[in-house]
């Protein structure tokens, strides 16, 4: 359980040095997530364990204030300056690389915060962040958390973008080519990754699941992202449909999108349900703290031909009590580790220990 401190104690705080002049309204969308909470929203909980200091010498860590690719484009001198200053004072520098792809710097004094990447290619100083979402029970669902009872057949839900056909394939291929041309021509700082038509892959997996008589599938497939909605009313309806599907099904199928991560994975945990994740060489957050196999069914992509078999095997190993406890455990996991405040509390504790 997370502890909320009543008074500030600098003994327990991480002292942060950053270039506060770049924390402007103009740059608001690109600010390092922790700094957003400390500077813009002045989050009380995080402000009790982190403090921004003006004296660089007294800082425990340096944070590059803006998303790395954006900052290099518009504030290259400032990026170089804070990097050099951290090096000269022998301080660790935290860098945020956002977007679907991300990028990890190889400097041994830099910790890279990003949403995704390929585990086998990431260095040990890359910290994967969860996708930060609002609590579904406060933002979207009209009921409080409760567990679902176990039934004989695994009941799997999914609402989202999944489409097949040659037209869709070439559309995704064109998007992939454009992205790589931009990466090369404009020297964008994001990792290369091979072509992965996620919508087509997703449709293929869901088709295999829906054909199995041993499973109960509850799928709503969209031909485009968010069903191509345009109005606020349509957006609300599709969002409610999405979260109601998560809520009423104990399992939800999760697969990467353009980037090698699944937002749906975290949304499932937040609702207190069980993700079925196809592992495409993913690195999940806080893997040194969380045993992810205790909270989800992770199926390696190389074994996807046994997907249905593995789901049935996983389901049958859980008795009624364990099935209920897993849902409760997943809801607590999100509350205590994967929402924004909780995640940066764990990071705080980890870096505090490094400083001892």
mmCIF file of C-alpha atoms in Angstrom:
data_model
loop_
_atom_site.group_PDB
_atom_site.id
_atom_site.type_symbol
_atom_site.label_atom_id
_atom_site.label_comp_id
_atom_site.label_asym_id
_atom_site.label_seq_id
_atom_site.Cartn_x
_atom_site.Cartn_y
_atom_site.Cartn_z
ATOM 1 C CA UNK A 1 0.000 0.000 0.000
ATOM 2 C CA UNK A 2 1.252 3.476 -0.819
ATOM 3 C CA UNK A 3 2.000 5.845 2.040
ATOM 4 C CA UNK A 4 0.808 9.437 1.756
ATOM 5 C CA UNK A 5 3.028 11.852 3.646
ATOM 6 C CA UNK A 6 1.387 14.609 5.651
ATOM 7 C CA UNK A 7 4.352 16.995 5.781
ATOM 8 C CA UNK A 8 7.327 17.627 3.558
ATOM 9 C CA UNK A 9 10.538 16.022 4.715
ATOM 10 C CA UNK A 10 13.555 16.761 2.539
ATOM 11 C CA UNK A 11 15.154 13.611 3.892
ATOM 12 C CA UNK A 12 12.619 11.555 1.948
ATOM 13 C CA UNK A 13 12.462 13.777 -1.126
ATOM 14 C CA UNK A 14 14.271 13.512 -4.427
ATOM 15 C CA UNK A 15 15.701 16.898 -5.321
ATOM 16 C CA UNK A 16 15.216 17.619 -9.025
ATOM 17 C CA UNK A 17 17.091 20.124 -11.161
ATOM 18 C CA UNK A 18 15.650 21.097 -14.545
ATOM 19 C CA UNK A 19 15.405 24.014 -16.938
ATOM 20 C CA UNK A 20 12.173 25.551 -15.647
ATOM 21 C CA UNK A 21 12.230 28.269 -18.324
ATOM 22 C CA UNK A 22 11.047 25.627 -20.821
ATOM 23 C CA UNK A 23 8.037 24.655 -18.694
ATOM 24 C CA UNK A 24 5.691 26.975 -20.566
ATOM 25 C CA UNK A 25 2.105 26.724 -21.787
ATOM 26 C CA UNK A 26 3.456 26.464 -25.329
ATOM 27 C CA UNK A 27 5.428 23.335 -24.382
ATOM 28 C CA UNK A 28 2.809 21.900 -22.024
ATOM 29 C CA UNK A 29 2.019 18.866 -24.224
ATOM 30 C CA UNK A 30 5.680 17.822 -24.372
ATOM 31 C CA UNK A 31 6.704 18.136 -20.726
ATOM 32 C CA UNK A 32 8.282 15.181 -18.904
ATOM 33 C CA UNK A 33 5.247 13.593 -17.153
ATOM 34 C CA UNK A 34 6.620 13.986 -13.621
ATOM 35 C CA UNK A 35 7.485 17.645 -14.200
ATOM 36 C CA UNK A 36 3.981 18.224 -15.546
ATOM 37 C CA UNK A 37 2.597 17.086 -12.196
ATOM 38 C CA UNK A 38 5.118 19.065 -10.164
ATOM 39 C CA UNK A 39 5.004 22.308 -12.145
ATOM 40 C CA UNK A 40 1.606 22.618 -13.852
ATOM 41 C CA UNK A 41 -0.839 20.722 -11.640
ATOM 42 C CA UNK A 42 1.287 20.941 -8.470
ATOM 43 C CA UNK A 43 0.193 17.458 -7.484
ATOM 44 C CA UNK A 44 0.226 17.379 -3.680
ATOM 45 C CA UNK A 45 1.231 13.750 -3.325
ATOM 46 C CA UNK A 46 4.166 13.904 -5.746
ATOM 47 C CA UNK A 47 5.199 17.313 -4.398
ATOM 48 C CA UNK A 48 5.693 15.628 -1.027
ATOM 49 C CA UNK A 49 8.332 13.271 -2.408
ATOM 50 C CA UNK A 50 9.931 15.316 -5.208
ATOM 51 C CA UNK A 51 11.050 18.937 -5.128
ATOM 52 C CA UNK A 52 12.417 21.128 -7.944
ATOM 53 C CA UNK A 53 15.546 22.952 -6.760
ATOM 54 C CA UNK A 54 17.374 25.930 -8.230
ATOM 55 C CA UNK A 55 20.807 24.841 -7.016
ATOM 56 C CA UNK A 56 22.118 22.246 -9.474
ATOM 57 C CA UNK A 57 24.819 21.119 -7.038
ATOM 58 C CA UNK A 58 22.268 20.096 -4.425
ATOM 59 C CA UNK A 59 20.145 18.073 -6.855
ATOM 60 C CA UNK A 60 19.853 14.291 -6.635
ATOM 61 C CA UNK A 61 18.851 14.018 -10.292
ATOM 62 C CA UNK A 62 18.606 16.171 -13.409
ATOM 63 C CA UNK A 63 15.547 15.970 -15.673
ATOM 64 C CA UNK A 64 15.536 17.117 -19.289
ATOM 65 C CA UNK A 65 12.232 19.019 -19.210
ATOM 66 C CA UNK A 66 10.769 18.252 -22.638
ATOM 67 C CA UNK A 67 10.203 15.199 -24.820
ATOM 68 C CA UNK A 68 13.575 14.486 -26.406
ATOM 69 C CA UNK A 69 12.755 14.635 -30.141
ATOM 70 C CA UNK A 70 10.657 17.777 -29.734
ATOM 71 C CA UNK A 71 13.338 19.442 -27.607
ATOM 72 C CA UNK A 72 16.091 18.633 -30.105
ATOM 73 C CA UNK A 73 14.053 20.259 -32.859
ATOM 74 C CA UNK A 74 13.243 23.505 -31.055
ATOM 75 C CA UNK A 75 15.648 23.744 -28.103
ATOM 76 C CA UNK A 76 18.798 21.913 -29.149
ATOM 77 C CA UNK A 77 21.152 24.226 -27.272
ATOM 78 C CA UNK A 78 19.187 23.789 -24.024
ATOM 79 C CA UNK A 79 19.200 19.990 -24.465
ATOM 80 C CA UNK A 80 22.983 19.989 -24.867
ATOM 81 C CA UNK A 81 23.435 22.405 -21.952
ATOM 82 C CA UNK A 82 21.534 20.348 -19.377
ATOM 83 C CA UNK A 83 23.255 17.170 -20.581
ATOM 84 C CA UNK A 84 26.698 18.757 -20.204
ATOM 85 C CA UNK A 85 25.819 20.260 -16.839
ATOM 86 C CA UNK A 86 24.643 16.893 -15.500
ATOM 87 C CA UNK A 87 27.856 15.269 -16.723
ATOM 88 C CA UNK A 88 30.112 17.918 -15.216
ATOM 89 C CA UNK A 89 28.425 17.525 -11.816
ATOM 90 C CA UNK A 90 28.286 13.718 -12.155
ATOM 91 C CA UNK A 91 24.513 13.615 -11.834
ATOM 92 C CA UNK A 92 22.134 11.160 -13.471
ATOM 93 C CA UNK A 93 19.911 12.694 -16.150
ATOM 94 C CA UNK A 94 16.346 11.543 -16.826
ATOM 95 C CA UNK A 95 15.197 11.864 -20.438
ATOM 96 C CA UNK A 96 11.657 11.333 -21.756
ATOM 97 C CA UNK A 97 11.146 9.898 -25.244
ATOM 98 C CA UNK A 98 7.446 9.903 -26.114
ATOM 99 C CA UNK A 99 5.247 8.651 -28.929
ATOM 100 C CA UNK A 100 4.628 5.186 -30.297
ATOM 101 C CA UNK A 101 8.275 4.395 -30.983
ATOM 102 C CA UNK A 102 10.623 6.167 -28.603
ATOM 103 C CA UNK A 103 14.386 6.241 -28.441
ATOM 104 C CA UNK A 104 17.028 5.296 -25.854
ATOM 105 C CA UNK A 105 20.274 7.210 -25.459
ATOM 106 C CA UNK A 106 23.273 5.019 -24.723
ATOM 107 C CA UNK A 107 25.054 7.376 -22.325
ATOM 108 C CA UNK A 108 25.595 5.571 -19.002
ATOM 109 C CA UNK A 109 24.556 8.629 -16.997
ATOM 110 C CA UNK A 110 21.149 8.829 -18.693
ATOM 111 C CA UNK A 111 17.953 7.025 -17.699
ATOM 112 C CA UNK A 112 15.503 6.827 -20.588
ATOM 113 C CA UNK A 113 11.779 7.012 -19.799
ATOM 114 C CA UNK A 114 9.577 5.785 -22.632
ATOM 115 C CA UNK A 115 6.328 3.911 -23.325
ATOM 116 C CA UNK A 116 7.606 1.088 -25.480
ATOM 117 C CA UNK A 117 10.445 -0.643 -27.219
ATOM 118 C CA UNK A 118 11.759 -4.126 -27.866
ATOM 119 C CA UNK A 119 12.992 -5.707 -24.659
ATOM 120 C CA UNK A 120 15.890 -7.538 -26.319
ATOM 121 C CA UNK A 121 17.196 -4.248 -27.750
ATOM 122 C CA UNK A 122 16.700 -1.928 -24.776
ATOM 123 C CA UNK A 123 19.529 -1.099 -22.412
ATOM 124 C CA UNK A 124 19.295 -1.541 -18.658
ATOM 125 C CA UNK A 125 18.810 2.193 -18.133
ATOM 126 C CA UNK A 126 15.561 2.261 -20.113
ATOM 127 C CA UNK A 127 12.543 2.625 -17.845
ATOM 128 C CA UNK A 128 9.235 1.687 -19.422
ATOM 129 C CA UNK A 129 6.312 3.761 -18.206
ATOM 130 C CA UNK A 130 2.742 2.477 -18.189
ATOM 131 C CA UNK A 131 0.210 4.327 -20.294
ATOM 132 C CA UNK A 132 -1.198 6.779 -17.769
ATOM 133 C CA UNK A 133 -4.997 6.691 -17.793
ATOM 134 C CA UNK A 134 -7.733 8.060 -15.561
ATOM 135 C CA UNK A 135 -9.381 5.687 -13.117
ATOM 136 C CA UNK A 136 -12.157 4.076 -15.221
ATOM 137 C CA UNK A 137 -14.447 3.877 -12.192
ATOM 138 C CA UNK A 138 -14.252 7.649 -11.775
ATOM 139 C CA UNK A 139 -14.100 8.672 -15.423
ATOM 140 C CA UNK A 140 -16.172 6.186 -17.427
ATOM 141 C CA UNK A 141 -18.021 3.474 -15.501
ATOM 142 C CA UNK A 142 -21.223 4.088 -13.575
ATOM 143 C CA UNK A 143 -20.590 1.310 -11.084
ATOM 144 C CA UNK A 144 -17.995 0.547 -8.441
ATOM 145 C CA UNK A 145 -15.437 -2.232 -8.765
ATOM 146 C CA UNK A 146 -16.670 -5.754 -8.261
ATOM 147 C CA UNK A 147 -15.346 -9.092 -9.422
ATOM 148 C CA UNK A 148 -16.970 -11.433 -11.923
ATOM 149 C CA UNK A 149 -17.715 -15.028 -11.014
ATOM 150 C CA UNK A 150 -15.892 -17.798 -12.803
ATOM 151 C CA UNK A 151 -17.824 -19.725 -15.456
ATOM 152 C CA UNK A 152 -16.828 -22.929 -17.230
ATOM 153 C CA UNK A 153 -15.641 -21.355 -20.480
ATOM 154 C CA UNK A 154 -13.242 -18.383 -20.609
ATOM 155 C CA UNK A 155 -15.159 -15.250 -21.585
ATOM 156 C CA UNK A 156 -13.006 -12.838 -23.602
ATOM 157 C CA UNK A 157 -13.830 -9.281 -24.578
ATOM 158 C CA UNK A 158 -12.463 -6.835 -27.123
ATOM 159 C CA UNK A 159 -13.597 -3.533 -28.599
ATOM 160 C CA UNK A 160 -11.331 -1.806 -31.065
ATOM 161 C CA UNK A 161 -9.587 -1.413 -34.371
ATOM 162 C CA UNK A 162 -9.216 -4.741 -36.206
ATOM 163 C CA UNK A 163 -9.506 -4.961 -39.977
ATOM 164 C CA UNK A 164 -8.275 -7.161 -42.826
ATOM 165 C CA UNK A 165 -7.939 -7.044 -46.600
ATOM 166 C CA UNK A 166 -5.449 -5.874 -49.209
ATOM 167 C CA UNK A 167 -6.595 -2.249 -49.010
ATOM 168 C CA UNK A 168 -5.969 -2.137 -45.276
ATOM 169 C CA UNK A 169 -2.598 -3.876 -45.653
ATOM 170 C CA UNK A 170 -1.320 -1.366 -48.200
ATOM 171 C CA UNK A 171 -2.674 1.551 -46.169
ATOM 172 C CA UNK A 172 -0.665 0.406 -43.138
ATOM 173 C CA UNK A 173 2.373 -0.283 -45.330
ATOM 174 C CA UNK A 174 2.203 3.239 -46.782
ATOM 175 C CA UNK A 175 1.977 4.727 -43.300
ATOM 176 C CA UNK A 176 5.001 2.662 -42.255
ATOM 177 C CA UNK A 177 7.053 3.821 -45.274
ATOM 178 C CA UNK A 178 6.153 7.477 -44.647
ATOM 179 C CA UNK A 179 7.177 7.166 -41.017
ATOM 180 C CA UNK A 180 10.564 5.699 -41.921
ATOM 181 C CA UNK A 181 11.217 8.257 -44.658
ATOM 182 C CA UNK A 182 10.607 11.023 -42.107
ATOM 183 C CA UNK A 183 12.825 9.256 -39.578
ATOM 184 C CA UNK A 184 15.705 9.088 -42.078
ATOM 185 C CA UNK A 185 15.312 12.451 -43.848
ATOM 186 C CA UNK A 186 14.692 14.512 -40.729
ATOM 187 C CA UNK A 187 16.973 12.361 -38.535
ATOM 188 C CA UNK A 188 14.163 11.820 -36.049
ATOM 189 C CA UNK A 189 15.238 10.217 -32.797
ATOM 190 C CA UNK A 190 13.087 7.114 -32.745
ATOM 191 C CA UNK A 191 13.965 3.450 -32.985
ATOM 192 C CA UNK A 192 13.649 1.564 -36.239
ATOM 193 C CA UNK A 193 11.167 -1.282 -36.220
ATOM 194 C CA UNK A 194 10.106 -3.693 -38.910
ATOM 195 C CA UNK A 195 6.682 -3.498 -40.546
ATOM 196 C CA UNK A 196 3.902 -4.747 -38.276
ATOM 197 C CA UNK A 197 0.328 -4.366 -39.607
ATOM 198 C CA UNK A 198 -1.230 -4.364 -36.142
ATOM 199 C CA UNK A 199 -4.870 -4.021 -37.210
ATOM 200 C CA UNK A 200 -4.588 -7.009 -39.552
ATOM 201 C CA UNK A 201 -2.713 -9.090 -36.973
ATOM 202 C CA UNK A 202 -5.319 -8.218 -34.366
ATOM 203 C CA UNK A 203 -8.173 -9.245 -36.655
ATOM 204 C CA UNK A 204 -6.449 -12.551 -37.373
ATOM 205 C CA UNK A 205 -6.003 -13.385 -33.680
ATOM 206 C CA UNK A 206 -9.560 -12.393 -32.831
ATOM 207 C CA UNK A 207 -10.899 -14.485 -35.690
ATOM 208 C CA UNK A 208 -9.069 -17.526 -34.313
ATOM 209 C CA UNK A 209 -10.501 -16.915 -30.844
ATOM 210 C CA UNK A 210 -14.058 -16.398 -32.091
ATOM 211 C CA UNK A 211 -13.967 -19.693 -34.002
ATOM 212 C CA UNK A 212 -13.136 -21.720 -30.892
ATOM 213 C CA UNK A 213 -16.147 -23.438 -29.342
ATOM 214 C CA UNK A 214 -14.230 -23.701 -26.062
ATOM 215 C CA UNK A 215 -14.264 -19.925 -25.613
ATOM 216 C CA UNK A 216 -16.970 -17.297 -25.305
ATOM 217 C CA UNK A 217 -16.015 -14.230 -27.289
ATOM 218 C CA UNK A 218 -17.591 -10.810 -27.006
ATOM 219 C CA UNK A 219 -15.902 -8.766 -29.730
ATOM 220 C CA UNK A 220 -16.823 -5.453 -31.336
ATOM 221 C CA UNK A 221 -14.477 -4.838 -34.257
ATOM 222 C CA UNK A 222 -13.892 -1.377 -35.686
ATOM 223 C CA UNK A 223 -12.710 -0.687 -39.227
ATOM 224 C CA UNK A 224 -10.863 2.428 -38.061
ATOM 225 C CA UNK A 225 -9.478 3.851 -34.829
ATOM 226 C CA UNK A 226 -12.313 4.805 -32.446
ATOM 227 C CA UNK A 227 -14.729 3.731 -35.209
ATOM 228 C CA UNK A 228 -13.944 6.992 -37.006
ATOM 229 C CA UNK A 229 -16.099 9.044 -34.623
ATOM 230 C CA UNK A 230 -16.145 12.823 -35.035
ATOM 231 C CA UNK A 231 -18.559 14.331 -32.509
ATOM 232 C CA UNK A 232 -18.263 14.485 -28.721
ATOM 233 C CA UNK A 233 -21.478 12.472 -28.403
ATOM 234 C CA UNK A 234 -20.130 9.701 -30.647
ATOM 235 C CA UNK A 235 -16.856 9.673 -28.739
ATOM 236 C CA UNK A 236 -18.708 9.290 -25.439
ATOM 237 C CA UNK A 237 -20.804 6.417 -26.783
ATOM 238 C CA UNK A 238 -17.815 4.469 -28.140
ATOM 239 C CA UNK A 239 -15.820 5.096 -24.946
ATOM 240 C CA UNK A 240 -18.670 3.798 -22.804
ATOM 241 C CA UNK A 241 -19.023 0.781 -25.073
ATOM 242 C CA UNK A 242 -15.298 0.095 -24.719
ATOM 243 C CA UNK A 243 -15.242 0.251 -20.919
ATOM 244 C CA UNK A 244 -18.497 -1.658 -20.499
ATOM 245 C CA UNK A 245 -16.936 -4.451 -22.543
ATOM 246 C CA UNK A 246 -13.893 -4.450 -20.261
ATOM 247 C CA UNK A 247 -16.127 -4.483 -17.201
ATOM 248 C CA UNK A 248 -18.425 -7.334 -18.255
ATOM 249 C CA UNK A 249 -15.706 -9.726 -19.474
ATOM 250 C CA UNK A 250 -13.122 -11.243 -17.126
ATOM 251 C CA UNK A 251 -10.520 -11.488 -19.902
ATOM 252 C CA UNK A 252 -9.570 -8.959 -22.582
ATOM 253 C CA UNK A 253 -7.357 -9.633 -25.599
ATOM 254 C CA UNK A 254 -4.391 -7.242 -25.866
ATOM 255 C CA UNK A 255 -1.944 -6.750 -28.731
ATOM 256 C CA UNK A 256 0.504 -3.983 -29.592
ATOM 257 C CA UNK A 257 -0.428 -1.169 -31.965
ATOM 258 C CA UNK A 258 1.898 1.029 -34.011
ATOM 259 C CA UNK A 259 4.287 1.041 -31.067
ATOM 260 C CA UNK A 260 5.313 -2.115 -29.236
ATOM 261 C CA UNK A 261 2.907 -1.640 -26.330
ATOM 262 C CA UNK A 262 -0.792 -1.957 -25.558
ATOM 263 C CA UNK A 263 -2.754 0.785 -23.793
ATOM 264 C CA UNK A 264 -5.609 -1.722 -23.491
ATOM 265 C CA UNK A 265 -3.362 -3.853 -21.261
ATOM 266 C CA UNK A 266 -3.328 -1.116 -18.597
ATOM 267 C CA UNK A 267 -7.001 -0.294 -19.077
ATOM 268 C CA UNK A 268 -7.858 -3.939 -18.399
ATOM 269 C CA UNK A 269 -5.835 -3.954 -15.179
ATOM 270 C CA UNK A 270 -7.382 -0.652 -14.070
ATOM 271 C CA UNK A 271 -10.866 -2.155 -14.370
ATOM 272 C CA UNK A 272 -9.679 -5.161 -12.367
ATOM 273 C CA UNK A 273 -9.845 -7.707 -15.152
ATOM 274 C CA UNK A 274 -7.314 -10.116 -16.677
ATOM 275 C CA UNK A 275 -5.292 -9.189 -19.784
ATOM 276 C CA UNK A 276 -4.351 -11.783 -22.393
ATOM 277 C CA UNK A 277 -1.230 -10.272 -23.944
ATOM 278 C CA UNK A 278 0.575 -11.452 -27.065
ATOM 279 C CA UNK A 279 4.226 -10.853 -26.218
ATOM 280 C CA UNK A 280 5.978 -9.220 -29.175
ATOM 281 C CA UNK A 281 9.285 -8.784 -27.309
ATOM 282 C CA UNK A 282 7.641 -6.300 -24.938
ATOM 283 C CA UNK A 283 9.237 -4.804 -21.855
ATOM 284 C CA UNK A 284 6.607 -4.186 -19.203
ATOM 285 C CA UNK A 285 6.940 -1.524 -16.478
ATOM 286 C CA UNK A 286 8.566 -2.248 -13.127
ATOM 287 C CA UNK A 287 9.449 -5.813 -14.106
ATOM 288 C CA UNK A 288 11.911 -5.941 -11.202
ATOM 289 C CA UNK A 289 9.050 -5.287 -8.792
ATOM 290 C CA UNK A 290 6.034 -6.890 -10.510
ATOM 291 C CA UNK A 291 5.778 -10.545 -11.519
ATOM 292 C CA UNK A 292 3.648 -9.976 -14.593
ATOM 293 C CA UNK A 293 2.827 -13.654 -15.008
ATOM 294 C CA UNK A 294 0.940 -13.451 -11.717
ATOM 295 C CA UNK A 295 -1.375 -10.789 -13.119
ATOM 296 C CA UNK A 296 -1.914 -11.681 -16.769
ATOM 297 C CA UNK A 297 -1.722 -14.421 -19.337
ATOM 298 C CA UNK A 298 1.298 -13.632 -21.501
ATOM 299 C CA UNK A 299 1.586 -15.691 -24.675
ATOM 300 C CA UNK A 300 4.818 -15.450 -26.607
ATOM 301 C CA UNK A 301 4.296 -14.595 -30.256
ATOM 302 C CA UNK A 302 6.288 -17.698 -31.236
ATOM 303 C CA UNK A 303 3.614 -19.834 -29.545
ATOM 304 C CA UNK A 304 0.551 -18.041 -30.879
ATOM 305 C CA UNK A 305 -0.561 -21.230 -32.639
ATOM 306 C CA UNK A 306 -1.311 -22.576 -29.133
ATOM 307 C CA UNK A 307 -3.178 -19.448 -28.049
ATOM 308 C CA UNK A 308 -6.570 -21.072 -27.449
ATOM 309 C CA UNK A 309 -4.974 -24.019 -25.663
ATOM 310 C CA UNK A 310 -3.026 -21.706 -23.355
ATOM 311 C CA UNK A 311 -6.109 -19.644 -22.506
ATOM 312 C CA UNK A 312 -8.086 -22.744 -21.565
ATOM 313 C CA UNK A 313 -5.175 -24.102 -19.525
ATOM 314 C CA UNK A 314 -4.769 -20.798 -17.664
ATOM 315 C CA UNK A 315 -8.503 -20.569 -16.940
ATOM 316 C CA UNK A 316 -8.792 -24.155 -15.716
ATOM 317 C CA UNK A 317 -5.922 -23.734 -13.249
ATOM 318 C CA UNK A 318 -7.862 -21.045 -11.383
ATOM 319 C CA UNK A 319 -10.474 -22.147 -8.875
ATOM 320 C CA UNK A 320 -13.350 -19.822 -8.009
ATOM 321 C CA UNK A 321 -11.458 -18.131 -5.182
ATOM 322 C CA UNK A 322 -8.248 -17.645 -7.187
ATOM 323 C CA UNK A 323 -10.268 -16.232 -10.091
ATOM 324 C CA UNK A 324 -11.818 -13.620 -7.807
ATOM 325 C CA UNK A 325 -8.527 -12.848 -6.087
ATOM 326 C CA UNK A 326 -6.756 -12.299 -9.406
ATOM 327 C CA UNK A 327 -9.264 -9.616 -10.374
ATOM 328 C CA UNK A 328 -8.900 -7.932 -6.976
ATOM 329 C CA UNK A 329 -5.123 -8.151 -7.231
ATOM 330 C CA UNK A 330 -5.101 -6.547 -10.680
ATOM 331 C CA UNK A 331 -7.246 -3.633 -9.551
ATOM 332 C CA UNK A 332 -4.863 -3.057 -6.620
ATOM 333 C CA UNK A 333 -1.850 -3.429 -8.908
ATOM 334 C CA UNK A 334 -3.054 -0.551 -11.044
ATOM 335 C CA UNK A 335 -3.917 1.602 -8.020
ATOM 336 C CA UNK A 336 -0.634 0.952 -6.199
ATOM 337 C CA UNK A 337 1.861 0.784 -9.068
ATOM 338 C CA UNK A 338 0.566 1.807 -12.495
ATOM 339 C CA UNK A 339 -1.301 5.066 -12.180
ATOM 340 C CA UNK A 340 0.756 8.234 -12.485
ATOM 341 C CA UNK A 341 1.257 9.010 -8.792
ATOM 342 C CA UNK A 342 1.924 5.424 -7.799
ATOM 343 C CA UNK A 343 4.412 4.789 -10.600
ATOM 344 C CA UNK A 344 6.544 7.812 -9.766
ATOM 345 C CA UNK A 345 6.408 6.834 -6.078
ATOM 346 C CA UNK A 346 8.000 3.482 -6.962
ATOM 347 C CA UNK A 347 10.571 5.250 -9.146
ATOM 348 C CA UNK A 348 11.280 7.660 -6.277
ATOM 349 C CA UNK A 349 11.927 4.793 -3.864
ATOM 350 C CA UNK A 350 14.171 3.010 -6.344
ATOM 351 C CA UNK A 351 16.364 6.062 -6.966
ATOM 352 C CA UNK A 352 16.444 6.961 -3.292
ATOM 353 C CA UNK A 353 17.906 3.518 -2.641
ATOM 354 C CA UNK A 354 20.519 4.071 -5.355
ATOM 355 C CA UNK A 355 21.656 7.236 -3.575
ATOM 356 C CA UNK A 356 22.269 5.482 -0.265
#
